[in-house]
mmCIF file of C-alpha atoms in Angstrom:
data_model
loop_
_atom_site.group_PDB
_atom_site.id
_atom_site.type_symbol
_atom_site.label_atom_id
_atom_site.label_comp_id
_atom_site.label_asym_id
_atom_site.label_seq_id
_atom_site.Cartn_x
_atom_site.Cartn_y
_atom_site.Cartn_z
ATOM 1 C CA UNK A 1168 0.000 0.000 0.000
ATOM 2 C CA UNK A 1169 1.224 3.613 -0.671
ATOM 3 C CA UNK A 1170 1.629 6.277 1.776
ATOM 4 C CA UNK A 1171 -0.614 8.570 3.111
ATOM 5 C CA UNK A 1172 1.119 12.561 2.575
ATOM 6 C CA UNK A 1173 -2.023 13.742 4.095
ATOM 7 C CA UNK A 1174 -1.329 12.342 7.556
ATOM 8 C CA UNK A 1175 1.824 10.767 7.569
ATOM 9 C CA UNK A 1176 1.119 7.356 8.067
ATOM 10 C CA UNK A 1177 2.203 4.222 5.661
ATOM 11 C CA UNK A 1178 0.168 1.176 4.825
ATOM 12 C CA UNK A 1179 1.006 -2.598 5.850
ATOM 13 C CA UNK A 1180 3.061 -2.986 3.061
ATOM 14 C CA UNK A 1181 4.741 -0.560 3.161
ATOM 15 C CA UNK A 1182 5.704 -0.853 6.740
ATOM 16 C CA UNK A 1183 6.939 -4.626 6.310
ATOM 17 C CA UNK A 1184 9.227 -3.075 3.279
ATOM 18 C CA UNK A 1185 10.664 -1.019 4.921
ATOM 19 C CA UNK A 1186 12.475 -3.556 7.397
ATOM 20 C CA UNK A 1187 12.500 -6.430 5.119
ATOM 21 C CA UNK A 1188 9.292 -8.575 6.588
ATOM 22 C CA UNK A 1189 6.716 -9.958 5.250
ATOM 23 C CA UNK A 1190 3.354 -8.705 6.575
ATOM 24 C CA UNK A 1191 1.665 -11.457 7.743
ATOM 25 C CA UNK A 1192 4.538 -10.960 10.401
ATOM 26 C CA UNK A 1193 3.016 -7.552 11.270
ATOM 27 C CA UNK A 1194 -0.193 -8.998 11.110
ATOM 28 C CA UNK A 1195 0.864 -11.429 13.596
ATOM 29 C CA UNK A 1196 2.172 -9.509 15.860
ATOM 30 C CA UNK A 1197 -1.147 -7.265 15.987
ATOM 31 C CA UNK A 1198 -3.226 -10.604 16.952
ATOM 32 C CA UNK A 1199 -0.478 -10.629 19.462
ATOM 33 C CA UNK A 1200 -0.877 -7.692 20.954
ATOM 34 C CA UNK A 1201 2.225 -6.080 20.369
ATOM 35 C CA UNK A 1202 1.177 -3.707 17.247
ATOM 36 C CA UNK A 1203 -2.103 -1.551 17.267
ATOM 37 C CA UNK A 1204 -2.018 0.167 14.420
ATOM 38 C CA UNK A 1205 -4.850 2.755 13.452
ATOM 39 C CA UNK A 1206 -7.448 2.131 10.669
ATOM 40 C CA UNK A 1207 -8.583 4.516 7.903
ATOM 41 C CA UNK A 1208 -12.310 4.564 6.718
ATOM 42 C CA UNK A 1209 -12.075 1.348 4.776
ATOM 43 C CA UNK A 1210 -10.874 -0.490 7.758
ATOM 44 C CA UNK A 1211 -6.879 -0.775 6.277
ATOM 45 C CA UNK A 1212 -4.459 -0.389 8.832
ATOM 46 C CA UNK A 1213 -2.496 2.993 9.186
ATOM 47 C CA UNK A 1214 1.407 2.590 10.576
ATOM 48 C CA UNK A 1215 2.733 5.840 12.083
ATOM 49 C CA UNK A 1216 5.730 6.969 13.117
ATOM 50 C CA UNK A 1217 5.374 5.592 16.629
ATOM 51 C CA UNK A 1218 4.375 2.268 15.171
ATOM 52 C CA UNK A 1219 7.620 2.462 12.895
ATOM 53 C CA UNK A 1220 9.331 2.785 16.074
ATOM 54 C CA UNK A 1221 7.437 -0.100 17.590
ATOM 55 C CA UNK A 1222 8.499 -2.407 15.535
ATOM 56 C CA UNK A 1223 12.385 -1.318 15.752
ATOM 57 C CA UNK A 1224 11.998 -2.492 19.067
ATOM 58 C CA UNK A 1225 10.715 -5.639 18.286
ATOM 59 C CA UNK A 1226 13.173 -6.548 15.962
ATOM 60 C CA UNK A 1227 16.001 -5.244 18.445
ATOM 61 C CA UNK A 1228 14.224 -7.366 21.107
ATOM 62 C CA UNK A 1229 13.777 -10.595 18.679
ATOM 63 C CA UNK A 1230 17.919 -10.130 17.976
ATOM 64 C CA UNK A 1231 18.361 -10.083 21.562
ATOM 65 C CA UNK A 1232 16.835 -13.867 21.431
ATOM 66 C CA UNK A 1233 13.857 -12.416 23.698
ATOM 67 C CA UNK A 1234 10.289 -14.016 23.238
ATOM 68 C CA UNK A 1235 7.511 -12.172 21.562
ATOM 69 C CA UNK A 1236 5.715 -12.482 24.881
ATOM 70 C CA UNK A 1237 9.162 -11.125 26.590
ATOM 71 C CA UNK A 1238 9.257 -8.005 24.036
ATOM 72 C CA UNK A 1239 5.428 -7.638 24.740
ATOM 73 C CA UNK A 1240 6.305 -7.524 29.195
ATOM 74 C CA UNK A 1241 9.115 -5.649 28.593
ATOM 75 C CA UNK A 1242 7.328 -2.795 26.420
ATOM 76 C CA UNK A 1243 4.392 -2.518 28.333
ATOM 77 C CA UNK A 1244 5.433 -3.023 31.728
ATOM 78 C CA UNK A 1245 7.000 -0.575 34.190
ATOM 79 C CA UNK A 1246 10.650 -0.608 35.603
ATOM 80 C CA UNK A 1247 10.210 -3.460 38.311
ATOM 81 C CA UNK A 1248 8.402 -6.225 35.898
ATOM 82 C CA UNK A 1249 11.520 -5.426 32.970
ATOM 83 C CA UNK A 1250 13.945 -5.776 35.791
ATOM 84 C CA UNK A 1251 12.707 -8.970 36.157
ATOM 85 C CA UNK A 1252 12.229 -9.737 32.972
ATOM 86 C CA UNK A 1253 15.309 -8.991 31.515
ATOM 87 C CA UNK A 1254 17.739 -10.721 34.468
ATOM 88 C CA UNK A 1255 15.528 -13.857 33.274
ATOM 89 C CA UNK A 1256 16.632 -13.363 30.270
ATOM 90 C CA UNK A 1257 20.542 -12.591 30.619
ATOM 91 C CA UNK A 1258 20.874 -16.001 32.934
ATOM 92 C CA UNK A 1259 19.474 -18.152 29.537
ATOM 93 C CA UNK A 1260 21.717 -16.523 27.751
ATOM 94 C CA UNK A 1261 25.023 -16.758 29.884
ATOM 95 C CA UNK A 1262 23.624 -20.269 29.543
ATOM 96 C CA UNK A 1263 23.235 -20.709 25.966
ATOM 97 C CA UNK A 1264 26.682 -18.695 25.729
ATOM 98 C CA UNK A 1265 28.246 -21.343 27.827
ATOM 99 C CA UNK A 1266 27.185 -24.062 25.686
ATOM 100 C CA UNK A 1267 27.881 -22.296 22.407
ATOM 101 C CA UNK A 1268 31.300 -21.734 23.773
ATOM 102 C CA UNK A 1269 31.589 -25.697 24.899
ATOM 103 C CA UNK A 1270 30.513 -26.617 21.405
ATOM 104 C CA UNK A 1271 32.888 -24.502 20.351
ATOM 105 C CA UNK A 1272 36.022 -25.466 22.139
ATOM 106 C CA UNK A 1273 35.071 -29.403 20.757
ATOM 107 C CA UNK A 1274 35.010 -28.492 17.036
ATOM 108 C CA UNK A 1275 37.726 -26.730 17.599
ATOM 109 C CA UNK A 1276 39.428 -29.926 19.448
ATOM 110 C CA UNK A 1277 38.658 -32.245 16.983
ATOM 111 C CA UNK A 1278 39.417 -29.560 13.780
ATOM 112 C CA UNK A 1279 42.907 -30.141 15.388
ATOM 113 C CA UNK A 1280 43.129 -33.648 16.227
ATOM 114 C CA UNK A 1281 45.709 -35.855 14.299
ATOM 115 C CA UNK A 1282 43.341 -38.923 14.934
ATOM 116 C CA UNK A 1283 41.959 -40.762 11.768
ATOM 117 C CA UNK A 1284 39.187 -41.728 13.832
ATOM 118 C CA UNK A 1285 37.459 -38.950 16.240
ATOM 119 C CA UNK A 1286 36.610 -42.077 18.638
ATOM 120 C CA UNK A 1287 40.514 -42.632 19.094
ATOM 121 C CA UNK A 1288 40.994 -39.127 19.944
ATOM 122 C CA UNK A 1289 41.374 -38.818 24.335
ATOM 123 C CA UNK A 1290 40.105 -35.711 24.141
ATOM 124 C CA UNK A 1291 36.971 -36.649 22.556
ATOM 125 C CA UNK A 1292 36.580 -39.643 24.626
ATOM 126 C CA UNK A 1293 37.098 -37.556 27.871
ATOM 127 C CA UNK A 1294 34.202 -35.390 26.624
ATOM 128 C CA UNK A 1295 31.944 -38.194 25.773
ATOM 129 C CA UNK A 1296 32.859 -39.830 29.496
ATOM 130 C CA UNK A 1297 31.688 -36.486 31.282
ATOM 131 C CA UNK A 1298 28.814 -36.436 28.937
ATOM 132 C CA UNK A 1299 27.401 -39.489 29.986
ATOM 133 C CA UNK A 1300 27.345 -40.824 32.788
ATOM 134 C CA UNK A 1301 26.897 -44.261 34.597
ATOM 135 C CA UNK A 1302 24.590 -44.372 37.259
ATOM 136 C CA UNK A 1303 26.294 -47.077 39.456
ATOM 137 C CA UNK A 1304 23.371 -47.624 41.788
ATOM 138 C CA UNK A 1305 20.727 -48.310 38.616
ATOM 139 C CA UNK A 1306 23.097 -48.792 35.443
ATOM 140 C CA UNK A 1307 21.683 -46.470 33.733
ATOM 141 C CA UNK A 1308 22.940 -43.794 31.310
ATOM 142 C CA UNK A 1309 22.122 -40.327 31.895
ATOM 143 C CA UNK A 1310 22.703 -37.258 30.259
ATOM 144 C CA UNK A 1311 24.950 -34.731 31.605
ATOM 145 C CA UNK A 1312 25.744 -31.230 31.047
ATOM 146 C CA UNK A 1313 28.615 -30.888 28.466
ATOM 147 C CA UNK A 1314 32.118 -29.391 29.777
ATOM 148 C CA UNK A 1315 32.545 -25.992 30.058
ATOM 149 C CA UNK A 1316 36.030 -25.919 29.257
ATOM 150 C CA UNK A 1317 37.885 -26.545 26.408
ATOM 151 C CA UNK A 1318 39.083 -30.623 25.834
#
């Protein structure tokens, strides 16, 4: 849809355009609750520059790795509830970091390793080992948290 010069505001298409989406996304995130966009007389919806803005944030917020429904707290609610919010969301990400960087450091290990078989490598096999272990009561396997640190 084409702009409106008479009152500044740009259609749905437009909108999406502009950062690359398509607009069911917008549309989405309306039914969500996280756009409200006005309407003009034949019920099409109207994005201003507040809504333009709006959506920056939600992007910004979805690069982050936040939820829609995290976005949606974190816009609408006041200092104490985003406090709260957002230390929720920096411990699952020092914990996703901390696997990233495991996952990492094992590539890494076995990009290097002189082994013509990864299962001959120690290193590997010491990261397997603390992978799973052996329940010695039951038998049974169970899974682990991977290393931190690099093999």
């Amino acid at each position: 849809m084409r702009s409106n010069e008479r009152d500044g505001t740009i259609g749905i298409g437009a909108l999406a355009g502009r950062f690359g989406l398509a607009a069911h996304v917008l549309r989405h995130w309306e039914s969500t609750g996280l756009l409200a966009p006005a309407r003009d007389a034949a019920g099409r919806r109207r994005y201003g520059p507040a809504d333009v803005v709006r959506v920056a944030v939600i992007l910004r917020g979805k690069e982050a790795g936040l939820s829609l429904e995290a976005i949606r707290t974190l816009v609408a609610g006041g200092h104490r509830v985003r406090s709260e919010v957002l230390r929720r969301e920096a411990e699952e990400l020092h914990a996703r970091i901390a696997a990233a960087q495991a996952s990492l450091a094992l590539v890494e290990c076995a990009l290097g390793c002189a082994h013509e078989e990864l299962t001959d490598c120690p290193h590997f096999r010491r990261e397997v080992a603390e992978r799973v272990r052996v329940d010695r009561s039951g038998g049974k396997a169970r899974i682990g948290k991977p290393s931190a640190r690099p093999a």
